[in-house]
mmCIF file of C-alpha atoms and ligand atoms in Angstrom:
data_model
loop_
_atom_site.group_PDB
_atom_site.id
_atom_site.type_symbol
_atom_site.label_atom_id
_atom_site.label_comp_id
_atom_site.label_asym_id
_atom_site.label_seq_id
_atom_site.Cartn_x
_atom_site.Cartn_y
_atom_site.Cartn_z
ATOM 1 C CA UNK A 1133 65.202 104.529 153.959
ATOM 2 C CA UNK A 1134 67.011 103.912 150.857
ATOM 3 C CA UNK A 1135 66.533 107.033 149.191
ATOM 4 C CA UNK A 1136 64.767 110.291 150.590
ATOM 5 C CA UNK A 1137 63.769 113.017 148.427
ATOM 6 C CA UNK A 1138 63.837 116.603 149.891
ATOM 7 C CA UNK A 1139 61.719 119.519 148.077
ATOM 8 C CA UNK A 1140 63.987 122.751 148.451
ATOM 9 C CA UNK A 1141 62.090 125.221 146.396
ATOM 10 C CA UNK A 1142 59.449 125.559 143.886
ATOM 11 C CA UNK A 1143 60.342 127.793 140.948
ATOM 12 C CA UNK A 1144 57.852 130.590 140.715
ATOM 13 C CA UNK A 1145 58.405 131.035 136.816
ATOM 14 C CA UNK A 1146 57.513 127.191 135.963
ATOM 15 C CA UNK A 1147 56.879 123.768 137.626
ATOM 16 C CA UNK A 1148 60.682 123.248 137.892
ATOM 17 C CA UNK A 1149 62.101 122.298 141.498
ATOM 18 C CA UNK A 1150 65.209 122.418 143.281
ATOM 19 C CA UNK A 1151 65.732 119.359 145.478
ATOM 20 C CA UNK A 1152 68.182 116.931 147.091
ATOM 21 C CA UNK A 1153 68.254 113.418 146.786
ATOM 22 C CA UNK A 1154 69.560 111.632 150.130
ATOM 23 C CA UNK A 1155 71.088 107.988 148.923
ATOM 24 C CA UNK A 1156 73.515 105.440 150.851
ATOM 25 C CA UNK A 1157 76.139 106.816 148.551
ATOM 26 C CA UNK A 1158 75.695 110.554 148.959
ATOM 27 C CA UNK A 1159 73.478 113.564 148.233
ATOM 28 C CA UNK A 1160 72.610 114.197 144.587
ATOM 29 C CA UNK A 1161 71.475 118.036 143.839
ATOM 30 C CA UNK A 1162 68.338 117.969 141.534
ATOM 31 C CA UNK A 1163 67.731 118.598 138.717
ATOM 32 C CA UNK A 1164 70.550 116.482 137.432
ATOM 33 C CA UNK A 1165 71.965 114.870 134.644
ATOM 34 C CA UNK A 1166 73.390 111.133 135.131
ATOM 35 C CA UNK A 1167 76.423 110.272 132.727
ATOM 36 C CA UNK A 1168 75.789 106.781 131.568
ATOM 37 C CA UNK A 1169 78.276 104.063 132.141
ATOM 38 C CA UNK A 1170 76.479 100.966 130.235
ATOM 39 C CA UNK A 1171 79.332 98.539 131.060
ATOM 40 C CA UNK A 1172 80.522 99.787 134.143
ATOM 41 C CA UNK A 1173 82.514 102.413 132.868
ATOM 42 C CA UNK A 1174 81.590 105.981 131.637
ATOM 43 C CA UNK A 1175 83.413 105.119 128.340
ATOM 44 C CA UNK A 1176 87.096 106.707 128.327
ATOM 45 C CA UNK A 1177 86.569 108.547 131.770
ATOM 46 C CA UNK A 1178 88.101 107.698 135.165
ATOM 47 C CA UNK A 1179 86.135 108.132 138.369
ATOM 48 C CA UNK A 1180 88.347 110.772 139.301
ATOM 49 C CA UNK A 1181 87.735 112.847 136.100
ATOM 50 C CA UNK A 1182 83.951 112.185 136.681
ATOM 51 C CA UNK A 1183 84.390 113.720 140.318
ATOM 52 C CA UNK A 1184 86.535 116.411 138.861
ATOM 53 C CA UNK A 1185 83.493 117.626 136.706
ATOM 54 C CA UNK A 1186 80.967 117.207 139.641
ATOM 55 C CA UNK A 1187 79.149 113.932 138.197
ATOM 56 C CA UNK A 1188 77.061 113.247 141.189
ATOM 57 C CA UNK A 1189 75.500 109.917 140.072
ATOM 58 C CA UNK A 1190 76.095 107.552 136.994
ATOM 59 C CA UNK A 1191 73.785 105.110 135.330
ATOM 60 C CA UNK A 1192 74.697 101.478 134.259
ATOM 61 C CA UNK A 1193 72.640 98.660 132.707
ATOM 62 C CA UNK A 1194 71.261 95.471 133.990
ATOM 63 C CA UNK A 1195 71.218 93.813 130.463
ATOM 64 C CA UNK A 1196 74.715 94.739 129.534
ATOM 65 C CA UNK A 1197 76.255 93.408 132.766
ATOM 66 C CA UNK A 1198 74.109 90.354 132.792
ATOM 67 C CA UNK A 1199 75.585 89.292 129.745
ATOM 68 C CA UNK A 1200 78.990 90.499 130.405
ATOM 69 C CA UNK A 1201 80.776 90.166 132.704
ATOM 70 C CA UNK A 1202 77.688 88.423 134.690
ATOM 71 C CA UNK A 1203 76.255 89.781 137.804
ATOM 72 C CA UNK A 1204 77.602 86.906 139.820
ATOM 73 C CA UNK A 1205 80.995 88.389 139.074
ATOM 74 C CA UNK A 1206 80.268 91.681 140.218
ATOM 75 C CA UNK A 1207 78.472 90.419 143.330
ATOM 76 C CA UNK A 1208 81.686 88.257 144.323
ATOM 77 C CA UNK A 1209 83.848 91.562 143.706
ATOM 78 C CA UNK A 1210 81.635 93.429 146.331
ATOM 79 C CA UNK A 1211 79.123 95.123 143.999
ATOM 80 C CA UNK A 1212 79.095 97.451 141.337
ATOM 81 C CA UNK A 1213 80.563 100.591 143.237
ATOM 82 C CA UNK A 1214 83.502 98.320 144.275
ATOM 83 C CA UNK A 1215 84.150 96.754 141.109
ATOM 84 C CA UNK A 1216 84.112 100.213 139.187
ATOM 85 C CA UNK A 1217 85.706 102.166 142.037
ATOM 86 C CA UNK A 1218 82.972 104.699 142.056
ATOM 87 C CA UNK A 1219 81.732 105.641 145.483
ATOM 88 C CA UNK A 1220 79.094 107.763 144.697
ATOM 89 C CA UNK A 1221 75.428 106.928 144.007
ATOM 90 C CA UNK A 1222 74.555 104.540 140.983
ATOM 91 C CA UNK A 1223 71.482 103.925 139.322
ATOM 92 C CA UNK A 1224 70.749 100.806 137.233
ATOM 93 C CA UNK A 1225 68.224 100.428 134.537
ATOM 94 C CA UNK A 1226 66.261 97.318 134.577
ATOM 95 C CA UNK A 1227 66.964 95.748 131.134
ATOM 96 C CA UNK A 1228 63.653 96.414 129.828
ATOM 97 C CA UNK A 1229 64.730 98.784 127.235
ATOM 98 C CA UNK A 1230 67.817 97.367 126.331
ATOM 99 C CA UNK A 1231 66.223 93.863 125.488
ATOM 100 C CA UNK A 1232 64.025 95.372 122.944
ATOM 101 C CA UNK A 1233 66.621 97.923 121.510
ATOM 102 C CA UNK A 1234 69.636 95.382 121.495
ATOM 103 C CA UNK A 1235 69.092 91.695 121.813
ATOM 104 C CA UNK A 1236 67.530 89.703 119.339
ATOM 105 C CA UNK A 1237 64.006 89.614 120.669
ATOM 106 C CA UNK A 1238 62.493 86.060 120.731
ATOM 107 C CA UNK A 1239 59.332 86.499 122.586
ATOM 108 C CA UNK A 1240 57.554 88.473 125.270
ATOM 109 C CA UNK A 1241 55.076 86.514 127.581
ATOM 110 C CA UNK A 1242 53.551 87.331 131.067
ATOM 111 C CA UNK A 1243 56.380 85.446 132.305
ATOM 112 C CA UNK A 1244 58.938 87.550 131.030
ATOM 113 C CA UNK A 1245 60.955 88.063 127.650
ATOM 114 C CA UNK A 1246 63.250 85.398 125.620
ATOM 115 C CA UNK A 1247 65.984 86.865 123.508
ATOM 116 C CA UNK A 1248 69.270 86.059 122.342
ATOM 117 C CA UNK A 1249 72.552 87.816 123.518
ATOM 118 C CA UNK A 1250 73.561 90.391 120.987
ATOM 119 C CA UNK A 1251 77.065 89.216 121.841
ATOM 120 C CA UNK A 1252 76.887 85.377 121.906
ATOM 121 C CA UNK A 1253 73.537 84.643 120.300
ATOM 122 C CA UNK A 1254 72.878 82.772 123.594
ATOM 123 C CA UNK A 1255 69.211 82.102 124.328
ATOM 124 C CA UNK A 1256 68.333 84.243 127.453
ATOM 125 C CA UNK A 1257 65.508 85.028 129.614
ATOM 126 C CA UNK A 1258 64.681 88.516 131.617
ATOM 127 C CA UNK A 1259 61.796 88.662 133.951
ATOM 128 C CA UNK A 1260 60.926 90.874 136.838
ATOM 129 C CA UNK A 1261 62.260 88.360 139.315
ATOM 130 C CA UNK A 1262 65.504 87.889 137.232
ATOM 131 C CA UNK A 1263 65.975 91.681 136.928
ATOM 132 C CA UNK A 1264 65.441 92.257 140.474
ATOM 133 C CA UNK A 1265 68.145 89.484 141.251
ATOM 134 C CA UNK A 1266 70.520 90.775 139.025
ATOM 135 C CA UNK A 1267 70.040 94.541 140.319
ATOM 136 C CA UNK A 1268 70.177 93.306 143.991
ATOM 137 C CA UNK A 1269 73.560 91.551 143.158
ATOM 138 C CA UNK A 1270 74.761 94.896 141.446
ATOM 139 C CA UNK A 1271 74.122 96.939 144.408
ATOM 140 C CA UNK A 1272 72.955 100.558 142.739
ATOM 141 C CA UNK A 1273 71.233 102.761 145.028
ATOM 142 C CA UNK A 1274 68.461 102.972 142.483
ATOM 143 C CA UNK A 1275 66.936 100.188 140.708
ATOM 144 C CA UNK A 1276 64.321 100.288 138.026
ATOM 145 C CA UNK A 1277 61.276 98.080 137.439
ATOM 146 C CA UNK A 1278 61.439 95.573 134.778
ATOM 147 C CA UNK A 1279 59.018 97.134 132.117
ATOM 148 C CA UNK A 1280 58.207 97.021 128.374
ATOM 149 C CA UNK A 1281 59.101 100.210 126.421
ATOM 150 C CA UNK A 1282 56.636 100.057 123.630
ATOM 151 C CA UNK A 1283 57.752 101.210 120.221
ATOM 152 C CA UNK A 1284 56.806 104.369 118.685
ATOM 153 C CA UNK A 1285 54.457 104.530 116.822
ATOM 154 C CA UNK A 1286 52.109 101.656 118.369
ATOM 155 C CA UNK A 1287 48.495 100.876 118.169
ATOM 156 C CA UNK A 1288 46.350 101.786 121.418
ATOM 157 C CA UNK A 1289 45.464 98.260 121.973
ATOM 158 C CA UNK A 1290 49.143 97.058 121.813
ATOM 159 C CA UNK A 1291 50.069 99.803 124.121
ATOM 160 C CA UNK A 1292 47.260 99.342 126.525
ATOM 161 C CA UNK A 1293 48.119 95.500 126.937
ATOM 162 C CA UNK A 1294 51.747 96.411 127.391
ATOM 163 C CA UNK A 1295 51.184 98.775 129.918
ATOM 164 C CA UNK A 1296 49.077 96.747 131.776
ATOM 165 C CA UNK A 1297 51.484 93.935 131.719
ATOM 166 C CA UNK A 1298 54.082 96.410 132.739
ATOM 167 C CA UNK A 1299 52.211 97.252 135.930
ATOM 168 C CA UNK A 1300 51.751 93.514 136.767
ATOM 169 C CA UNK A 1301 55.469 93.108 136.263
ATOM 170 C CA UNK A 1302 56.140 96.050 138.756
ATOM 171 C CA UNK A 1303 53.913 94.615 141.452
ATOM 172 C CA UNK A 1304 56.175 91.253 140.880
ATOM 173 C CA UNK A 1305 59.549 93.552 140.953
ATOM 174 C CA UNK A 1306 58.269 94.878 144.204
ATOM 175 C CA UNK A 1307 57.618 91.264 145.734
ATOM 176 C CA UNK A 1308 61.032 89.972 144.369
ATOM 177 C CA UNK A 1309 62.888 93.051 145.687
ATOM 178 C CA UNK A 1310 65.641 91.544 148.138
ATOM 179 C CA UNK A 1311 67.205 94.800 149.628
ATOM 180 C CA UNK A 1312 64.414 97.544 149.780
ATOM 181 C CA UNK A 1313 66.247 99.137 152.788
ATOM 182 C CA UNK A 1314 69.301 100.089 150.607
ATOM 183 C CA UNK A 1315 67.974 99.994 147.329
ATOM 184 C CA UNK A 1316 65.321 102.198 145.826
ATOM 185 C CA UNK A 1317 62.830 100.576 143.429
ATOM 186 C CA UNK A 1318 61.577 103.358 141.187
ATOM 187 C CA UNK A 1319 58.346 102.683 139.124
ATOM 188 C CA UNK A 1320 58.367 103.512 135.228
ATOM 189 C CA UNK A 1321 55.090 105.123 133.940
ATOM 190 C CA UNK A 1322 54.201 103.834 130.419
ATOM 191 C CA UNK A 1323 51.034 104.434 128.235
ATOM 192 C CA UNK A 1324 52.616 105.356 124.801
ATOM 193 C CA UNK A 1325 51.173 108.501 123.116
ATOM 194 C CA UNK A 1326 47.818 107.758 124.667
ATOM 195 C CA UNK A 1327 46.785 110.016 127.398
ATOM 196 C CA UNK A 1328 44.269 108.062 129.199
ATOM 197 C CA UNK A 1329 46.972 105.200 129.436
ATOM 198 C CA UNK A 1330 49.491 107.603 130.764
ATOM 199 C CA UNK A 1331 46.901 108.957 133.442
ATOM 200 C CA UNK A 1332 45.951 105.141 134.319
ATOM 201 C CA UNK A 1333 49.462 104.148 134.517
ATOM 202 C CA UNK A 1334 50.668 107.206 136.606
ATOM 203 C CA UNK A 1335 47.697 106.454 138.958
ATOM 204 C CA UNK A 1336 48.335 102.945 139.557
ATOM 205 C CA UNK A 1337 52.242 103.597 140.306
ATOM 206 C CA UNK A 1338 51.530 106.564 142.854
ATOM 207 C CA UNK A 1339 49.167 104.049 144.709
ATOM 208 C CA UNK A 1340 52.157 101.643 145.291
ATOM 209 C CA UNK A 1341 53.867 104.531 147.298
ATOM 210 C CA UNK A 1342 57.322 103.971 145.427
ATOM 211 C CA UNK A 1343 60.633 106.223 146.493
ATOM 212 C CA UNK A 1344 60.668 107.392 142.931
ATOM 213 C CA UNK A 1345 59.049 107.449 139.702
ATOM 214 C CA UNK A 1346 60.340 107.229 135.923
ATOM 215 C CA UNK A 1347 58.591 108.400 132.925
ATOM 216 C CA UNK A 1348 59.535 105.599 130.329
ATOM 217 C CA UNK A 1349 58.384 105.191 126.849
ATOM 218 C CA UNK A 1350 59.610 108.570 125.460
ATOM 219 C CA UNK A 1351 62.542 109.515 123.497
ATOM 220 C CA UNK A 1352 61.792 106.868 121.352
ATOM 221 C CA UNK A 1353 61.675 108.511 117.957
ATOM 222 C CA UNK A 1354 58.262 110.450 118.816
ATOM 223 C CA UNK A 1355 58.259 114.285 118.008
ATOM 224 C CA UNK A 1356 59.640 116.476 120.394
ATOM 225 C CA UNK A 1357 56.382 118.334 120.753
ATOM 226 C CA UNK A 1358 54.471 115.127 121.534
ATOM 227 C CA UNK A 1359 57.032 114.295 124.496
ATOM 228 C CA UNK A 1360 56.678 117.786 125.969
ATOM 229 C CA UNK A 1361 52.829 117.317 125.784
ATOM 230 C CA UNK A 1362 53.091 114.067 127.198
ATOM 231 C CA UNK A 1363 55.251 115.514 130.214
ATOM 232 C CA UNK A 1364 53.002 118.309 130.800
ATOM 233 C CA UNK A 1365 49.896 116.124 131.859
ATOM 234 C CA UNK A 1366 51.973 113.400 133.203
ATOM 235 C CA UNK A 1367 54.310 115.079 135.763
ATOM 236 C CA UNK A 1368 51.639 116.481 137.472
ATOM 237 C CA UNK A 1369 50.147 113.514 138.514
ATOM 238 C CA UNK A 1370 53.253 112.429 140.316
ATOM 239 C CA UNK A 1371 53.780 113.116 143.907
ATOM 240 C CA UNK A 1372 55.783 116.558 144.585
ATOM 241 C CA UNK A 1373 57.418 115.033 147.295
ATOM 242 C CA UNK A 1374 59.343 112.071 145.093
ATOM 243 C CA UNK A 1375 61.826 112.560 142.545
ATOM 244 C CA UNK A 1376 60.576 112.170 138.997
ATOM 245 C CA UNK A 1377 63.308 110.843 136.179
ATOM 246 C CA UNK A 1378 62.713 111.107 132.417
ATOM 247 C CA UNK A 1379 64.650 108.192 131.110
ATOM 248 C CA UNK A 1380 66.683 108.480 128.029
ATOM 249 C CA UNK A 1381 66.752 112.309 127.508
ATOM 250 C CA UNK A 1382 69.837 114.254 127.112
ATOM 251 C CA UNK A 1383 69.867 117.291 124.478
ATOM 252 C CA UNK A 1384 70.356 120.501 126.098
ATOM 253 C CA UNK A 1385 66.824 121.738 125.020
ATOM 254 C CA UNK A 1386 65.277 118.753 126.365
ATOM 255 C CA UNK A 1387 67.176 118.916 129.596
ATOM 256 C CA UNK A 1388 66.056 122.579 130.088
ATOM 257 C CA UNK A 1389 62.256 121.873 129.140
ATOM 258 C CA UNK A 1390 61.832 118.867 131.094
ATOM 259 C CA UNK A 1391 63.227 120.264 134.296
ATOM 260 C CA UNK A 1392 60.632 123.329 133.412
ATOM 261 C CA UNK A 1393 57.812 120.724 133.386
ATOM 262 C CA UNK A 1394 58.948 119.481 136.860
ATOM 263 C CA UNK A 1395 61.269 116.457 135.810
ATOM 264 C CA UNK A 1396 64.410 115.882 138.369
ATOM 265 C CA UNK A 1397 66.516 113.295 136.932
ATOM 266 C CA UNK A 1398 67.880 112.605 133.103
ATOM 267 C CA UNK A 1399 70.171 110.380 131.404
ATOM 268 C CA UNK A 1400 71.376 109.792 128.093
ATOM 269 C CA UNK A 1401 74.246 108.205 126.073
ATOM 270 C CA UNK A 1402 74.146 111.378 123.695
ATOM 271 C CA UNK A 1403 76.993 113.501 124.946
ATOM 272 C CA UNK A 1404 79.328 110.504 125.235
ATOM 273 C CA UNK A 1405 77.995 108.896 121.941
ATOM 274 C CA UNK A 1406 78.427 111.900 119.671
ATOM 275 C CA UNK A 1407 81.893 112.887 121.281
ATOM 276 C CA UNK A 1408 83.557 109.630 119.874
ATOM 277 C CA UNK A 1409 82.840 110.643 116.575
ATOM 278 C CA UNK A 1410 84.192 114.264 117.209
ATOM 279 C CA UNK A 1411 80.902 116.099 117.654
ATOM 280 C CA UNK A 1412 80.658 118.378 120.783
ATOM 281 C CA UNK A 1413 78.167 120.673 122.533
ATOM 282 C CA UNK A 1414 79.342 124.196 122.812
ATOM 283 C CA UNK A 1415 77.965 127.567 124.364
ATOM 284 C CA UNK A 1416 77.610 128.502 120.601
ATOM 285 C CA UNK A 1417 75.906 125.270 119.408
ATOM 286 C CA UNK A 1418 76.807 121.873 118.153
ATOM 287 C CA UNK A 1419 80.469 121.836 116.787
ATOM 288 C CA UNK A 1420 81.922 119.173 114.650
ATOM 289 C CA UNK A 1421 85.570 119.680 115.489
ATOM 290 C CA UNK A 1422 86.757 116.853 112.930
ATOM 291 C CA UNK A 1423 85.473 119.567 110.391
ATOM 292 C CA UNK A 1424 88.279 120.707 107.901
ATOM 293 C CA UNK A 1425 87.711 124.367 108.754
ATOM 294 C CA UNK A 1426 89.268 123.792 112.236
ATOM 295 C CA UNK A 1427 92.533 122.520 110.600
ATOM 296 C CA UNK A 1428 94.261 125.950 111.773
ATOM 297 C CA UNK A 1429 91.895 127.097 114.614
ATOM 298 C CA UNK A 1430 94.228 127.274 117.357
ATOM 299 C CA UNK A 1431 91.387 128.474 119.703
ATOM 300 C CA UNK A 1432 89.722 126.629 122.583
ATOM 301 C CA UNK A 1433 86.776 124.281 121.562
ATOM 302 C CA UNK A 1434 84.417 126.396 123.565
ATOM 303 C CA UNK A 1435 85.561 130.030 124.611
ATOM 304 C CA UNK A 1436 83.030 130.103 127.151
ATOM 305 C CA UNK A 1437 83.856 126.778 128.833
ATOM 306 C CA UNK A 1438 86.522 126.417 131.767
ATOM 307 C CA UNK A 1439 86.885 122.727 131.520
ATOM 308 C CA UNK A 1440 90.096 120.808 131.179
ATOM 309 C CA UNK A 1441 89.811 120.469 127.555
ATOM 310 C CA UNK A 1442 88.700 123.798 126.657
ATOM 311 C CA UNK A 1443 91.495 125.523 128.875
ATOM 312 C CA UNK A 1444 94.531 123.323 127.647
ATOM 313 C CA UNK A 1445 93.976 121.989 123.807
ATOM 314 C CA UNK A 1446 93.019 123.811 120.591
ATOM 315 C CA UNK A 1447 90.307 122.688 118.204
ATOM 316 C CA UNK A 1448 93.270 122.169 115.622
ATOM 317 C CA UNK A 1449 94.682 119.914 118.118
ATOM 318 C CA UNK A 1450 91.531 118.132 118.789
ATOM 319 C CA UNK A 1451 90.389 117.791 115.284
ATOM 320 C CA UNK A 1452 93.943 115.782 114.474
ATOM 321 C CA UNK A 1453 93.437 113.368 117.629
ATOM 322 C CA UNK A 1454 90.006 112.666 116.171
ATOM 323 C CA UNK A 1455 91.223 112.289 112.331
ATOM 324 C CA UNK A 1456 94.059 110.071 113.477
ATOM 325 C CA UNK A 1457 91.511 108.345 115.918
ATOM 326 C CA UNK A 1458 93.675 108.749 119.030
ATOM 327 C CA UNK A 1459 92.154 107.541 122.121
ATOM 328 C CA UNK A 1460 93.128 110.990 123.784
ATOM 329 C CA UNK A 1461 90.922 112.888 121.534
ATOM 330 C CA UNK A 1462 87.814 110.695 122.417
ATOM 331 C CA UNK A 1463 88.868 111.493 126.020
ATOM 332 C CA UNK A 1464 88.953 115.066 125.482
ATOM 333 C CA UNK A 1465 85.782 115.341 123.574
ATOM 334 C CA UNK A 1466 83.958 113.328 126.054
ATOM 335 C CA UNK A 1467 85.135 115.368 129.047
ATOM 336 C CA UNK A 1468 83.782 118.401 127.634
ATOM 337 C CA UNK A 1469 80.415 117.117 126.411
ATOM 338 C CA UNK A 1470 79.727 115.600 130.016
ATOM 339 C CA UNK A 1471 81.273 118.758 131.663
ATOM 340 C CA UNK A 1472 78.986 120.884 129.306
ATOM 341 C CA UNK A 1473 75.685 119.015 130.339
ATOM 342 C CA UNK A 1474 76.577 118.950 133.944
ATOM 343 C CA UNK A 1475 77.381 122.571 134.127
ATOM 344 C CA UNK A 1476 74.176 123.281 132.239
ATOM 345 C CA UNK A 1477 72.226 121.718 134.947
ATOM 346 C CA UNK A 1478 74.069 123.691 137.553
ATOM 347 C CA UNK A 1479 73.004 126.541 135.738
ATOM 348 C CA UNK A 1480 69.662 125.495 135.512
ATOM 349 C CA UNK A 1481 69.624 124.901 139.540
ATOM 350 C CA UNK A 1482 70.903 128.366 139.773
ATOM 351 C CA UNK A 1483 68.130 129.749 137.716
ATOM 352 C CA UNK A 1484 65.454 127.726 139.629
ATOM 353 C CA UNK A 1485 66.917 129.357 142.825
ATOM 354 C CA UNK A 1486 66.467 132.818 141.394
ATOM 355 C CA UNK A 1487 63.175 131.955 139.795
ATOM 356 C CA UNK A 1488 64.314 132.760 136.451
ATOM 357 C CA UNK A 1489 64.385 129.463 134.738
ATOM 358 C CA UNK A 1490 62.113 130.436 131.873
ATOM 359 C CA UNK A 1491 64.364 133.583 130.905
ATOM 360 C CA UNK A 1492 67.545 131.218 131.216
ATOM 361 C CA UNK A 1493 65.578 128.903 128.594
ATOM 362 C CA UNK A 1494 65.254 131.812 126.170
ATOM 363 C CA UNK A 1495 68.692 133.412 126.746
ATOM 364 C CA UNK A 1496 70.198 129.663 126.315
ATOM 365 C CA UNK A 1497 68.076 128.858 123.404
ATOM 366 C CA UNK A 1498 69.110 132.007 121.468
ATOM 367 C CA UNK A 1499 72.775 131.272 122.178
ATOM 368 C CA UNK A 1500 72.788 127.378 121.512
ATOM 369 C CA UNK A 1501 70.200 126.985 118.654
ATOM 370 C CA UNK A 1502 69.850 130.531 117.565
ATOM 371 C CA UNK A 1503 65.969 130.665 117.905
ATOM 372 C CA UNK A 1504 63.840 131.119 121.015
ATOM 373 C CA UNK A 1505 62.390 127.577 120.644
HETATM 374 N N1 2YX B 1498 73.353 109.065 120.749
HETATM 375 C C1 2YX B 1498 72.415 108.856 121.114
HETATM 376 C C2 2YX B 1498 70.952 108.613 121.848
HETATM 377 C C3 2YX B 1498 70.815 107.239 121.654
HETATM 378 C C4 2YX B 1498 69.494 106.791 122.396
HETATM 379 C C5 2YX B 1498 68.505 107.909 122.593
HETATM 380 C C6 2YX B 1498 67.314 107.315 123.094
HETATM 381 C C7 2YX B 1498 67.103 106.903 124.611
HETATM 382 N N2 2YX B 1498 65.864 106.926 124.950
HETATM 383 C C8 2YX B 1498 65.365 105.972 125.945
HETATM 384 N N3 2YX B 1498 66.090 105.289 126.529
HETATM 385 C C9 2YX B 1498 65.132 104.694 127.552
HETATM 386 C C10 2YX B 1498 65.214 103.839 128.282
HETATM 387 C C11 2YX B 1498 64.136 103.202 129.037
HETATM 388 N N4 2YX B 1498 64.561 102.276 130.056
HETATM 389 C C12 2YX B 1498 63.235 101.512 130.644
HETATM 390 N N5 2YX B 1498 63.600 100.582 131.438
HETATM 391 N N6 2YX B 1498 62.098 102.022 130.249
HETATM 392 C C13 2YX B 1498 61.751 102.972 129.183
HETATM 393 O O1 2YX B 1498 60.752 103.248 128.723
HETATM 394 C C14 2YX B 1498 62.898 103.752 128.786
HETATM 395 C C15 2YX B 1498 62.851 104.530 127.742
HETATM 396 C C16 2YX B 1498 63.919 105.034 127.071
HETATM 397 N N7 2YX B 1498 64.198 106.009 125.954
HETATM 398 C C17 2YX B 1498 69.057 109.080 122.576
HETATM 399 C C18 2YX B 1498 70.159 109.473 122.122
#
């Protein structure tokens, strides 16, 4: 089997679980955060640095690699693991979300999606079959179904039609998947903000008995409370013995809340993207290190962090590098932000082990946001 989930422990205080996800490229301890490496690199990080911070799985993107350098090149290189020198697990997103959020969308039909490349303007086409061909060529351990992520807000009728088409597309993905023995195809629950559509989507996906289930169509501008409410009634419909993946979520609060609601996997560009403009996540909340007040602050970025950046460099030095647009500065803030989220998930796993995740959440929220919720 391509991927096997082992449920180790159900938290007594919440819906959180401790698990292990066995894949052809290694075991993943869940709940887990996945650094995003859209173009076959987690921007400014080397594979060795990612291993040093205990990144267990990274995400890459079908849409981007299809456009550049092209999935045939990656296939000729021996697949994505070889191409980027990463021998741990990889998950690829299917392109559905990226086409809607990046490409110049031309038309959605039953067949698939016509769009123009955001780079060359070239007319391109993605379909369930094409998305499977690309992901089979890239060789990720976990691949995502080709879906439509409806915009927020969207009318009931639109979301209903979109979610029904996404289900038909999922069946075509399953049909077209060329390597089910070593690449696990995850389905994606849609349904927008509409409970009956979410429940119907979850039921249909579970009937297909897939190796894992993602909750999509969230983190698209809806209020935080709405996301957690939707998770609250959707996650319990998904099998306990399969991994649940919440797509595109990466703030510290949302990772903890998502874990409490029974989510096992998260990804988001947030930590790496904000790092590149000098915004960092620290144990006392967000810290914009390019801010003038750090000009003569020779202390560590985060006094409670033992990462490479916090052990060796000061806020003053980081501010100087970021202001000077020095690449080393981006590397140091990126390293710290990823380390911060990966370490946060390590603490979440520890708290589940000790049945005290709700207490951990309250302690963390107090220190990070200065409030209890
Ligand atoms: N900085 C920054 C930053 C940039 C974007 C975001 C939102 C990411 N949200 C998001 N990614 C997604 C990917 C997705 N992929 C697929 N195939 N389907 C989804 O429904 C889907 C939904 C998503 N929602 C959050 C933070």
